[in-house]
Short mmCIF file of C-alpha atoms and ligand atoms in Angstrom, two decimals:
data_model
loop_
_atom_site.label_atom_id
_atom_site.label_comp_id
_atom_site.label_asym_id
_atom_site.label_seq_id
_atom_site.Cartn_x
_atom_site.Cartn_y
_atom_site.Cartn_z
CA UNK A 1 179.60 129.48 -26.94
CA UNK A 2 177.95 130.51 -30.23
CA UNK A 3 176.31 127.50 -32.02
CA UNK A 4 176.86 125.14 -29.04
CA UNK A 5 173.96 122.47 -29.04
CA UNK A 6 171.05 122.71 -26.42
CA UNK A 7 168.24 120.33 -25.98
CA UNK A 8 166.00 121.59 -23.60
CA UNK A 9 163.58 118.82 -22.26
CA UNK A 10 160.34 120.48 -20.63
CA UNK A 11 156.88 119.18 -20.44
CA UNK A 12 155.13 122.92 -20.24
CA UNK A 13 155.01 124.12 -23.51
CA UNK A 14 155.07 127.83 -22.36
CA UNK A 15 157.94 127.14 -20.55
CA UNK A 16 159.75 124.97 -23.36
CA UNK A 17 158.71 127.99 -26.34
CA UNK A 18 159.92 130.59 -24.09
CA UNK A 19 163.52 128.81 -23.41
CA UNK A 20 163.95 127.45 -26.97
CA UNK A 21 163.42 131.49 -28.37
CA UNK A 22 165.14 132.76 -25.58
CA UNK A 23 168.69 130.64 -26.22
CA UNK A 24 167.68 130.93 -30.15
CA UNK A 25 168.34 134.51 -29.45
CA UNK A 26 171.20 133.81 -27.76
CA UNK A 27 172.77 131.82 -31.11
CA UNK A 28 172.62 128.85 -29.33
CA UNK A 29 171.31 125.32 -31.55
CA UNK A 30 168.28 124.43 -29.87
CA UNK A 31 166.55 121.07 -30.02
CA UNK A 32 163.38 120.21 -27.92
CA UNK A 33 161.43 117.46 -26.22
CA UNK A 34 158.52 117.61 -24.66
CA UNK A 35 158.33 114.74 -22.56
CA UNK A 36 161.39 112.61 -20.75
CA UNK A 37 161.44 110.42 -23.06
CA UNK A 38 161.76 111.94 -25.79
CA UNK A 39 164.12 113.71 -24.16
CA UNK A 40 166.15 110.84 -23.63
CA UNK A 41 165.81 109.33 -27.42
CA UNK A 42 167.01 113.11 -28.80
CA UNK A 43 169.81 113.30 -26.16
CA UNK A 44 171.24 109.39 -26.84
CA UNK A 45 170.66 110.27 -30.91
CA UNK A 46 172.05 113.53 -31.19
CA UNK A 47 174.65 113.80 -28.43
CA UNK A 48 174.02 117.72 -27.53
CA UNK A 49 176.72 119.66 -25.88
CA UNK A 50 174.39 120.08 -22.96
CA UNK A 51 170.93 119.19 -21.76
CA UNK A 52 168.41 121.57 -20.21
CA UNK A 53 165.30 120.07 -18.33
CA UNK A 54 162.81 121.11 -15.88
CA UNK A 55 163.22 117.66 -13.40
CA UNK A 56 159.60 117.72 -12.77
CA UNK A 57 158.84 115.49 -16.00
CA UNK A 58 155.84 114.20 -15.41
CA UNK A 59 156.79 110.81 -17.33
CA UNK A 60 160.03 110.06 -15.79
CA UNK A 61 161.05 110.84 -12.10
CA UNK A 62 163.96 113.12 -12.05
CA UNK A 63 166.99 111.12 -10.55
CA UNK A 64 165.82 108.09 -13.30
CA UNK A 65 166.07 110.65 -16.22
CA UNK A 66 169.51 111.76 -15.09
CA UNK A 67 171.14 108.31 -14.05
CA UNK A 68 169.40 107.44 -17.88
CA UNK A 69 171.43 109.91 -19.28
CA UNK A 70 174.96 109.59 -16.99
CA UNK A 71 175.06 105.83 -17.34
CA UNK A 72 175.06 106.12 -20.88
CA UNK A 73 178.50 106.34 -23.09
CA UNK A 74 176.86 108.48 -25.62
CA UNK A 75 175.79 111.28 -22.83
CA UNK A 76 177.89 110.51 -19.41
CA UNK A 77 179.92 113.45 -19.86
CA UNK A 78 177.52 115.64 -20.97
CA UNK A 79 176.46 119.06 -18.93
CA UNK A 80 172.76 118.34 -17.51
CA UNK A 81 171.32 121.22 -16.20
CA UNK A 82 167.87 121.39 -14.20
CA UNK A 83 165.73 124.64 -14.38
CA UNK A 84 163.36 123.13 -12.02
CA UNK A 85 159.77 124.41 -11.17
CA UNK A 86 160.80 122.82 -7.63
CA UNK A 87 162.54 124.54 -5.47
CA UNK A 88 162.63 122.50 -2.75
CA UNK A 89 165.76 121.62 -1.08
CA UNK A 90 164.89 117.68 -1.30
CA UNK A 91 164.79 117.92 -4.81
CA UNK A 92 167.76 119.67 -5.28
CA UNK A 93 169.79 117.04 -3.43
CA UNK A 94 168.44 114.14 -5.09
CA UNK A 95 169.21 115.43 -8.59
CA UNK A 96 172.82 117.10 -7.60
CA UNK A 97 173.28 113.27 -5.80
CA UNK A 98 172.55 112.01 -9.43
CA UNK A 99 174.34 113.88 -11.21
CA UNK A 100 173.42 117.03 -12.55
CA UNK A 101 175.77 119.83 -13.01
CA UNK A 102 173.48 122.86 -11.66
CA UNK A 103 170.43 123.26 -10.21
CA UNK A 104 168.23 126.40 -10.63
CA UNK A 105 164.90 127.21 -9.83
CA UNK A 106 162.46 128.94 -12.11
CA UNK A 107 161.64 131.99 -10.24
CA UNK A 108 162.62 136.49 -10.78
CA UNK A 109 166.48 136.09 -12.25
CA UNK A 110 166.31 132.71 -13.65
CA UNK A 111 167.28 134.09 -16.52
CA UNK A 112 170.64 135.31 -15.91
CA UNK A 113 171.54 133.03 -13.52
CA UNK A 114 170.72 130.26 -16.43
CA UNK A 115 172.92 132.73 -19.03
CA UNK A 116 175.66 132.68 -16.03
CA UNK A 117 175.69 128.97 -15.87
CA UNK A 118 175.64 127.92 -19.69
CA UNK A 119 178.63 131.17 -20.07
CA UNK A 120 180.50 129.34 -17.28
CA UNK A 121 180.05 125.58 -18.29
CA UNK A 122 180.85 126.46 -21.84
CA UNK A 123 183.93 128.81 -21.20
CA UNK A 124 185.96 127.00 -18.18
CA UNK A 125 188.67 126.79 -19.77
CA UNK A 126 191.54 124.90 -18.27
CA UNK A 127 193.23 127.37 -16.03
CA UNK A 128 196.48 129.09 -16.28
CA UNK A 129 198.59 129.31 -13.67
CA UNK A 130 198.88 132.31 -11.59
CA UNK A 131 202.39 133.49 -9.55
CA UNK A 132 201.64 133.07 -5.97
CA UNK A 133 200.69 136.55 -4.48
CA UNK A 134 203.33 136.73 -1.53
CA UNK A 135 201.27 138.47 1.32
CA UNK A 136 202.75 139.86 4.39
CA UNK A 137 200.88 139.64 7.38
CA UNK A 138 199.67 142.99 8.24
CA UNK A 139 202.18 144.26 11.13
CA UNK A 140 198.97 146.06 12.78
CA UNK A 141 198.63 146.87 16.05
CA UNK A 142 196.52 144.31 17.78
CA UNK A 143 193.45 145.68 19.71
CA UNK A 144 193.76 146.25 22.99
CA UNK A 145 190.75 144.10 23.83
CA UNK A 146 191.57 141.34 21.86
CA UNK A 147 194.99 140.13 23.07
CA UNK A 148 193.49 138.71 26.22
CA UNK A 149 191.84 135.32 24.55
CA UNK A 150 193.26 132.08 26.47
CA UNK A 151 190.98 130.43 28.30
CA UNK A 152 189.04 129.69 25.24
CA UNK A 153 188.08 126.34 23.72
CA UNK A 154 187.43 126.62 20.53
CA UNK A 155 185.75 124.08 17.90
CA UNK A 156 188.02 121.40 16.50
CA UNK A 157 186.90 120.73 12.64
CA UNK A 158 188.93 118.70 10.37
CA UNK A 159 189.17 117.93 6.80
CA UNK A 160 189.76 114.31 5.64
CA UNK A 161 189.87 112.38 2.51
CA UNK A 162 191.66 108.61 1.72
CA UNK A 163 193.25 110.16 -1.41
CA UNK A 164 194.85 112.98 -2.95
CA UNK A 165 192.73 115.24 -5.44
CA UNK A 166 189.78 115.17 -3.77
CA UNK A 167 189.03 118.49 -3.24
CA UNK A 168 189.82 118.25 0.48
CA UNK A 169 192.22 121.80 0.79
CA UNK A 170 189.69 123.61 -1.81
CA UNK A 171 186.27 122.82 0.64
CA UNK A 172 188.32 123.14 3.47
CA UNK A 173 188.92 126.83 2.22
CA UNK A 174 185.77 127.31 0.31
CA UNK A 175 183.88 126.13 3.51
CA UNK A 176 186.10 127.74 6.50
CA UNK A 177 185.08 130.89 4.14
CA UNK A 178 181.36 130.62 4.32
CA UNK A 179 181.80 129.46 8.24
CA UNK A 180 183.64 132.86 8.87
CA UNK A 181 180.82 134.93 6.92
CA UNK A 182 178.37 132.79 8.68
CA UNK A 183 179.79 134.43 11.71
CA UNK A 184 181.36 137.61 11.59
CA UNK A 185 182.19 137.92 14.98
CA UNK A 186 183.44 134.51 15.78
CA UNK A 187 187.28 134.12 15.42
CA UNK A 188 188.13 131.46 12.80
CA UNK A 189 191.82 130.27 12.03
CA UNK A 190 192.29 127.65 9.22
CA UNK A 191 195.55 125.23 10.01
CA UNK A 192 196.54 123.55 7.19
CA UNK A 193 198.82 120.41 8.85
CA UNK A 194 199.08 118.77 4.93
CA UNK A 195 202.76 117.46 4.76
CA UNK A 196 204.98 117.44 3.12
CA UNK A 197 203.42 120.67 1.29
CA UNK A 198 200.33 122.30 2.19
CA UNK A 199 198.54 123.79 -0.41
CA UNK A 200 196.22 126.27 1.36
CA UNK A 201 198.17 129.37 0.91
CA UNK A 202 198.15 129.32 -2.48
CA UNK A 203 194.55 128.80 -2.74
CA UNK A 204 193.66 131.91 -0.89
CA UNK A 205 196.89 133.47 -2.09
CA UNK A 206 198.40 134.09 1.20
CA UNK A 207 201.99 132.86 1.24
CA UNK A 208 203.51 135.06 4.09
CA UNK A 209 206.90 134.23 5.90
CA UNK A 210 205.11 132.53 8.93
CA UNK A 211 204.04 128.77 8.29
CA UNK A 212 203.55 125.57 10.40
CA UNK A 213 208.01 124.99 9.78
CA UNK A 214 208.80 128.10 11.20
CA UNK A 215 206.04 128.29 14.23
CA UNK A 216 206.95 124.66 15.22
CA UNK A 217 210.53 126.12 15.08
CA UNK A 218 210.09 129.14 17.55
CA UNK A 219 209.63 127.79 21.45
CA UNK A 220 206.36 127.02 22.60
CA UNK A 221 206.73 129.57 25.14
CA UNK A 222 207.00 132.11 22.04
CA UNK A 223 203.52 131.08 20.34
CA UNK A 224 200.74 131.98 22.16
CA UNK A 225 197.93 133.07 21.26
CA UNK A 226 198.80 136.71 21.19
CA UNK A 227 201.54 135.70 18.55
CA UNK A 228 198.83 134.35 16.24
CA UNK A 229 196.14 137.44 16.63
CA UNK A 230 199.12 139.26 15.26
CA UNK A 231 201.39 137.33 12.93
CA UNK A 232 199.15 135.17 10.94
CA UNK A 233 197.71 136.69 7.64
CA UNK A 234 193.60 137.08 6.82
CA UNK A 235 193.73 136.73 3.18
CA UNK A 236 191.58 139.49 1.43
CA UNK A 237 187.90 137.99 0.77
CA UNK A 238 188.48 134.70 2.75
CA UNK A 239 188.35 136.61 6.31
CA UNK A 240 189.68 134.12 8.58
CA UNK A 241 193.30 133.98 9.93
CA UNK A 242 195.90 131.21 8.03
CA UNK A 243 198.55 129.02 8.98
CA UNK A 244 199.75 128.18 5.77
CA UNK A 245 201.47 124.52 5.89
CA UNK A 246 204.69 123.29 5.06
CA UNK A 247 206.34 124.99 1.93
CA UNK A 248 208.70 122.34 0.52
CA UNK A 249 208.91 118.16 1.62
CA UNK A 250 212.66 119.09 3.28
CA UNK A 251 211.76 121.65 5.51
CA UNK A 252 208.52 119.26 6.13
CA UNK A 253 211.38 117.35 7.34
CA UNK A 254 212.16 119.55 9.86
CA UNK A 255 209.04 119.70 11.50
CA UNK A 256 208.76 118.44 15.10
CA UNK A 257 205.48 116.16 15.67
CA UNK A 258 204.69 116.91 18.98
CA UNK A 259 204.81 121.34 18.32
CA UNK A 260 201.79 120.03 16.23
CA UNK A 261 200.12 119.59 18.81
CA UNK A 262 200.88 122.35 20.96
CA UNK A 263 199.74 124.63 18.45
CA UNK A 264 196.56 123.41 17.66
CA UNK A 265 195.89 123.50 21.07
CA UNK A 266 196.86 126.55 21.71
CA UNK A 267 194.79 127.85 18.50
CA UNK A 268 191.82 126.66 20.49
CA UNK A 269 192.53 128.69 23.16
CA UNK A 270 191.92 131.64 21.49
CA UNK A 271 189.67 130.93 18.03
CA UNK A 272 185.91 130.05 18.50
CA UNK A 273 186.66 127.78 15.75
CA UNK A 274 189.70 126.03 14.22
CA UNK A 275 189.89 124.37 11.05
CA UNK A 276 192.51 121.53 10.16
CA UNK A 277 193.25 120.79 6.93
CA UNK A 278 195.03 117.17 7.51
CA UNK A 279 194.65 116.07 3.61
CA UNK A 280 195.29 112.53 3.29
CA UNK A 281 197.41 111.86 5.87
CA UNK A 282 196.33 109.31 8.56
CA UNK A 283 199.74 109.72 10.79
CA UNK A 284 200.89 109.09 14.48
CA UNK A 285 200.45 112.99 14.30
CA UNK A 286 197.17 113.50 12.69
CA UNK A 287 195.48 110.68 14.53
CA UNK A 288 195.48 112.00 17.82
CA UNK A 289 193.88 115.40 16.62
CA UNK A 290 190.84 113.36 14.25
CA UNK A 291 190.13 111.59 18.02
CA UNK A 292 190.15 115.15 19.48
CA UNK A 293 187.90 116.81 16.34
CA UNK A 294 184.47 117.59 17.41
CA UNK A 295 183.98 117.44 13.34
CA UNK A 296 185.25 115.37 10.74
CA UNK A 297 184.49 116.30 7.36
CA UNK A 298 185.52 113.48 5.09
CA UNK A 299 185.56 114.30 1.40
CA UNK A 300 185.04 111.56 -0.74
CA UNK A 301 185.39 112.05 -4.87
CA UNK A 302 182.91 109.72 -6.93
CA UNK A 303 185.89 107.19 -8.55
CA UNK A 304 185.50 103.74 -7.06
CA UNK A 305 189.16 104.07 -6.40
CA UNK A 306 188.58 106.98 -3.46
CA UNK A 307 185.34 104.99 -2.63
CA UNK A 308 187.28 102.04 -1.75
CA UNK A 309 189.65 103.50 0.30
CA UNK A 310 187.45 105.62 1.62
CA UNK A 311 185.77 102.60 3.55
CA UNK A 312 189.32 101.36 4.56
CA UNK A 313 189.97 104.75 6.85
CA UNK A 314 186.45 104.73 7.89
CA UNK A 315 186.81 101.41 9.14
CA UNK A 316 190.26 102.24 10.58
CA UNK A 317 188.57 105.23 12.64
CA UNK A 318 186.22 102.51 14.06
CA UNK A 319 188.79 100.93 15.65
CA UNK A 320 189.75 103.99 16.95
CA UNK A 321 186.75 105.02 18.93
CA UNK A 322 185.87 107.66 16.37
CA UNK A 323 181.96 107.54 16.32
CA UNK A 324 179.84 108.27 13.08
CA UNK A 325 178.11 110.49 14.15
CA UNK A 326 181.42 113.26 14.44
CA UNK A 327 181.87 112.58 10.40
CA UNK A 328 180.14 114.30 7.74
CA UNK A 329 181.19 112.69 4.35
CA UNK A 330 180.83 115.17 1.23
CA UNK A 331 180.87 113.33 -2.23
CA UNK A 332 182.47 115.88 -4.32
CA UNK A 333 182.73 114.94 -7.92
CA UNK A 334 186.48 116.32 -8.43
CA UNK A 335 186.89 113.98 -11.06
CA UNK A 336 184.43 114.49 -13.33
CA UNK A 337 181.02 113.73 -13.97
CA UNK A 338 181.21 110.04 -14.53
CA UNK A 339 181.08 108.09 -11.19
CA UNK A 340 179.08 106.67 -8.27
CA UNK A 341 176.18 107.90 -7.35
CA UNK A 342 175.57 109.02 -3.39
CA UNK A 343 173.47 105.76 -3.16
CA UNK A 344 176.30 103.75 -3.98
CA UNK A 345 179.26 105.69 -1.85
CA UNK A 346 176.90 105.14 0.83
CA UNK A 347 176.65 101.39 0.23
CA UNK A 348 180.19 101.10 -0.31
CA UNK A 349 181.61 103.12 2.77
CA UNK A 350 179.19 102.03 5.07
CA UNK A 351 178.36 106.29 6.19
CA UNK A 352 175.59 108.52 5.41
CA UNK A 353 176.69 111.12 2.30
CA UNK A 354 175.66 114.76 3.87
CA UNK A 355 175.74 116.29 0.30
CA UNK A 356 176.71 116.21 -3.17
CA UNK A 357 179.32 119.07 -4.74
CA UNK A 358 178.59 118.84 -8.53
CA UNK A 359 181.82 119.10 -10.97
CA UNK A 360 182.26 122.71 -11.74
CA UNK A 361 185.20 121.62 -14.72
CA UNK A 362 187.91 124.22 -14.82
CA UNK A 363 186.00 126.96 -13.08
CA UNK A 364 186.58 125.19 -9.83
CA UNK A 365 190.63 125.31 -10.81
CA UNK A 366 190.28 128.57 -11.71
CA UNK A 367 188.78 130.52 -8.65
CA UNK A 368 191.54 128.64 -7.15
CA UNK A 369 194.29 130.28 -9.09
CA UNK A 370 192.53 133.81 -9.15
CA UNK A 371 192.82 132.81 -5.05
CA UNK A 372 189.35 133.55 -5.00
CA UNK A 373 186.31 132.12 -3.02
CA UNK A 374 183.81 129.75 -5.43
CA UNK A 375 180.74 131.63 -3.74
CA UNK A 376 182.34 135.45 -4.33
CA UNK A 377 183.45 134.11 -7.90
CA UNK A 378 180.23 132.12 -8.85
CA UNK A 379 177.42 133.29 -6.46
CA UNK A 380 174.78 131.89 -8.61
CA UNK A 381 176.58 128.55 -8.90
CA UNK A 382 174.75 125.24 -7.04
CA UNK A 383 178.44 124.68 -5.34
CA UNK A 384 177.83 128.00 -3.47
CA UNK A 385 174.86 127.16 -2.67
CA UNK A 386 175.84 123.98 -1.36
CA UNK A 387 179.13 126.13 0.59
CA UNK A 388 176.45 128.15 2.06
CA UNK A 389 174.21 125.45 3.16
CA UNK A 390 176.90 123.15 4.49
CA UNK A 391 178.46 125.21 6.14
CA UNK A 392 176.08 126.55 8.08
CA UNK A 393 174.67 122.89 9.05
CA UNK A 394 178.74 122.25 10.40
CA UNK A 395 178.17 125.23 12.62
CA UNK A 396 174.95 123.76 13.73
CA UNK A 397 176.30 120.29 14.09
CA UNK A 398 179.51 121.02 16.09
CA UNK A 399 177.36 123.34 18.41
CA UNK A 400 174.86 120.29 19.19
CA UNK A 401 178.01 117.48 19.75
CA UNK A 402 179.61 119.50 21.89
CA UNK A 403 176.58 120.59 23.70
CA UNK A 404 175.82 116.72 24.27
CA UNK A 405 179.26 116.23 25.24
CA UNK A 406 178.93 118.97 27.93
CA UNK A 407 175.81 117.21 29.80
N1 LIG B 1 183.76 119.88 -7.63
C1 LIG B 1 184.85 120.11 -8.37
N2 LIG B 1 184.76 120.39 -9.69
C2 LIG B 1 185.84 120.62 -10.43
N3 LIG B 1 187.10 120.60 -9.98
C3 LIG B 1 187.29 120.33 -8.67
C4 LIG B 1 186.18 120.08 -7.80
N4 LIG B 1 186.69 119.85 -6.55
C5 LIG B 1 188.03 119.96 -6.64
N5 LIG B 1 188.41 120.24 -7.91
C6 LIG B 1 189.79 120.41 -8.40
O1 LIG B 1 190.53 119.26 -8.06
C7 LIG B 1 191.88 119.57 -7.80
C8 LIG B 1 192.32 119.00 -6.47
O2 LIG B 1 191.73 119.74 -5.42
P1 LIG B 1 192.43 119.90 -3.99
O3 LIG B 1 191.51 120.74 -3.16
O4 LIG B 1 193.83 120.33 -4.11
O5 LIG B 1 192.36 118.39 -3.50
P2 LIG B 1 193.13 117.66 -2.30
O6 LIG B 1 193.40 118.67 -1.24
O7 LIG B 1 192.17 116.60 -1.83
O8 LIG B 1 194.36 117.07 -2.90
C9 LIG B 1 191.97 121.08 -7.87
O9 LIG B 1 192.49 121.45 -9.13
C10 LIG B 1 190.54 121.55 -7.72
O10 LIG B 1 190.34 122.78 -8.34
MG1 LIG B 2 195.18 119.14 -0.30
#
């Protein structure tokens, strides 16, 4: 981190002096502008390693100063973070939909949550890979109270994309996480339905002996609710219940399609809310549970490529009687920090973009192979922000659709 190049562009001088000491101290090289742009002339000339800028320039508007600098060779990959004196939630969106990297807000702590973010951008390293901790389900006894839970019917969510590498199983975790914490007392069981290999498990580091082969192996009659209270694990820090997916493609093989079924509906008769993680797979098997899904969440990463075939399933659900407003498209940028903006997905796919998830490089890999939650990893980071934020607007959402579907 020592010697790594910051420009910091900020139009308050007090502001600008204070930051440009503050990282001097901090052995950082520090250049400074103190207007947009100039900011924009240093960052083209000099190529820092990462720009700093309080988005309320008052020569540039904020989302022009960032698409400046992320349509240009010479700066598209660099880090841009905003330390805004804004912290509205309209103005976070519009510069995390253009590009930028974090967001934070000048305020008590701005500090260290700026030290955080400049320690984490400049250290993600890529990540090595971890051994899969193999959890047992805990063989507890169930409470007495709880066994009796048909009759319920829970929440259907899914998780969508057109494309592997999206991010789909990592927000489907991240966000069944913050929907669990949301709601302490709601029961919430993740499914993850991904063939032929689900990848859940090893995000949350769960791998027990119980998985979607063997369940859809034992008789119907066998898996009821009860069954899952007990059996299926509640990996440490994520705090719902897991049915990890398929372990290898052959014993995908296996796999009956209509148990599928049968166990997600049984799962809603006894979670308040289940969560599907269906990846990319648009099957005879998946299809019938999107249709039943009072939520789709359809993660889209910024490459045209995803974009594109993005709009072909969206325009397959159409025909499908799948209505727009059950879908709540995430851009995530996965793959980087070059590609569309949320303007242009939007154009493209033909469906409003809920929110932008900016590209956290390998620290994003890494939580994943520590099997740790992004917002108990990075609290201060803008993805747990966003977590927090989304997933408490899903809640809200699939509470109002089904509430209109009731009258
Ligand atoms: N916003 C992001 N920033 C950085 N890396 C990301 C981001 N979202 C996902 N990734 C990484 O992309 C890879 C694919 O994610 P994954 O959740 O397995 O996608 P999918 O389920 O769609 O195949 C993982 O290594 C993950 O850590
Ligand atoms: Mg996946």
């Amino acid at each position: 981190m020592v010697g790594k190049c910051i420009l910091v562009v900020d139009d308050n001088p007090a502001s600008r002096v204070f930051l440009v000491n503050h990282l001097k101290g901090k052995q950082f090289t520090v250049s400074e502008a103190p207007t947009g742009k100039d900011g924009l002339i240093i960052a083209w000339r000099d190529q820092p390693d990462l720009v700093l800028f309080d988005p309320t320039l008052r020569d540039i508007p904020d989302q022009e100063f960032i698409s400046k600098l992320r349509n240009d060779p010479r700066t598209s990959r660099t880090p841009l973070v905003a330390l805004s004196t804004d912290a509205s939630p309209a103005r976070r969106e519009r510069c995390l939909n253009a590009g930028v990297n974090g967001y934070l807000v000048k305020a008590t702590g701005a500090v260290l949550a700026l030290e955080e973010t400049l320690a984490r951008i400049f250290t993600a390293e890529p990540p090595a890979l971890r051994p899969i901790k193999v959890e047992e389900p805990e063989a507890e006894e169930p409470k007495v109270e709880e066994t009796k839970g048909e009759g319920k019917n829970g929440s259907l969510i899914v998780f969508l994309s057109a494309k592997g590498g999206t991010g789909t199983s990592s927000l489907c975790a991240n966000l069944a996480m913050n929907i669990q914490q949301a709601q302490p007392e709601a029961r919430v069981v993740v499914a993850d339905l991904v063939l032929p290999i689900g990848s859940i498990g090893q995000i949350v580091g769960a791998e027990g002996k119980i998985n979607l082969v063997t369940v859809s192996d034992l008789p119907p009659g066998q898996t009821n609710v009860d069954y899952f209270y007990r059996n299926l694990p509640k990996p440490q820090t994520w705090q719902f219940q897991l049915l990890a997916g398929s372990p290898d493609p052959q014993q995908a093989n296996s796999i009956k399609g209509e148990r599928i079924g049968q166990i997600v509906d049984t799962l809603r008769s006894g979670y308040d809310i289940v969560i599907l993680d269906i990846g990319r797979a648009l099957s005879r098997i998946s299809l019938p549970l999107i249709q039943k899904a009072d939520l789709i969440l359809l993660v889209v990463s910024t490459d045209q490529g995803t974009v594109q075939l993005t709009k072909t399933v969206w325009d397959y659900l159409q025909t499908q009687g799948i209505e727009s407003q059950k879908i709540c498209a995430i851009l995530n940028r996965a793959v980087g920090l070059e590609g569309v903006t949320k303007a242009q997905a939007e154009e493209i796919i033909g469906l409003p973009i809920k929110t932008t998830l900016p590209y956290m490089g390998g620290n994003f890999a890494l939580a994943n192979n520590l099997n740790q939650p992004i917002t108990i990893k990075y609290p201060t980071d803008t993805a747990s922000i966003i977590f927090k934020e989304t997933a408490a607007d899903m809640v809200k959402r699939v509470r109002s659709l089904r509430d209109q579907s009731i009258t």
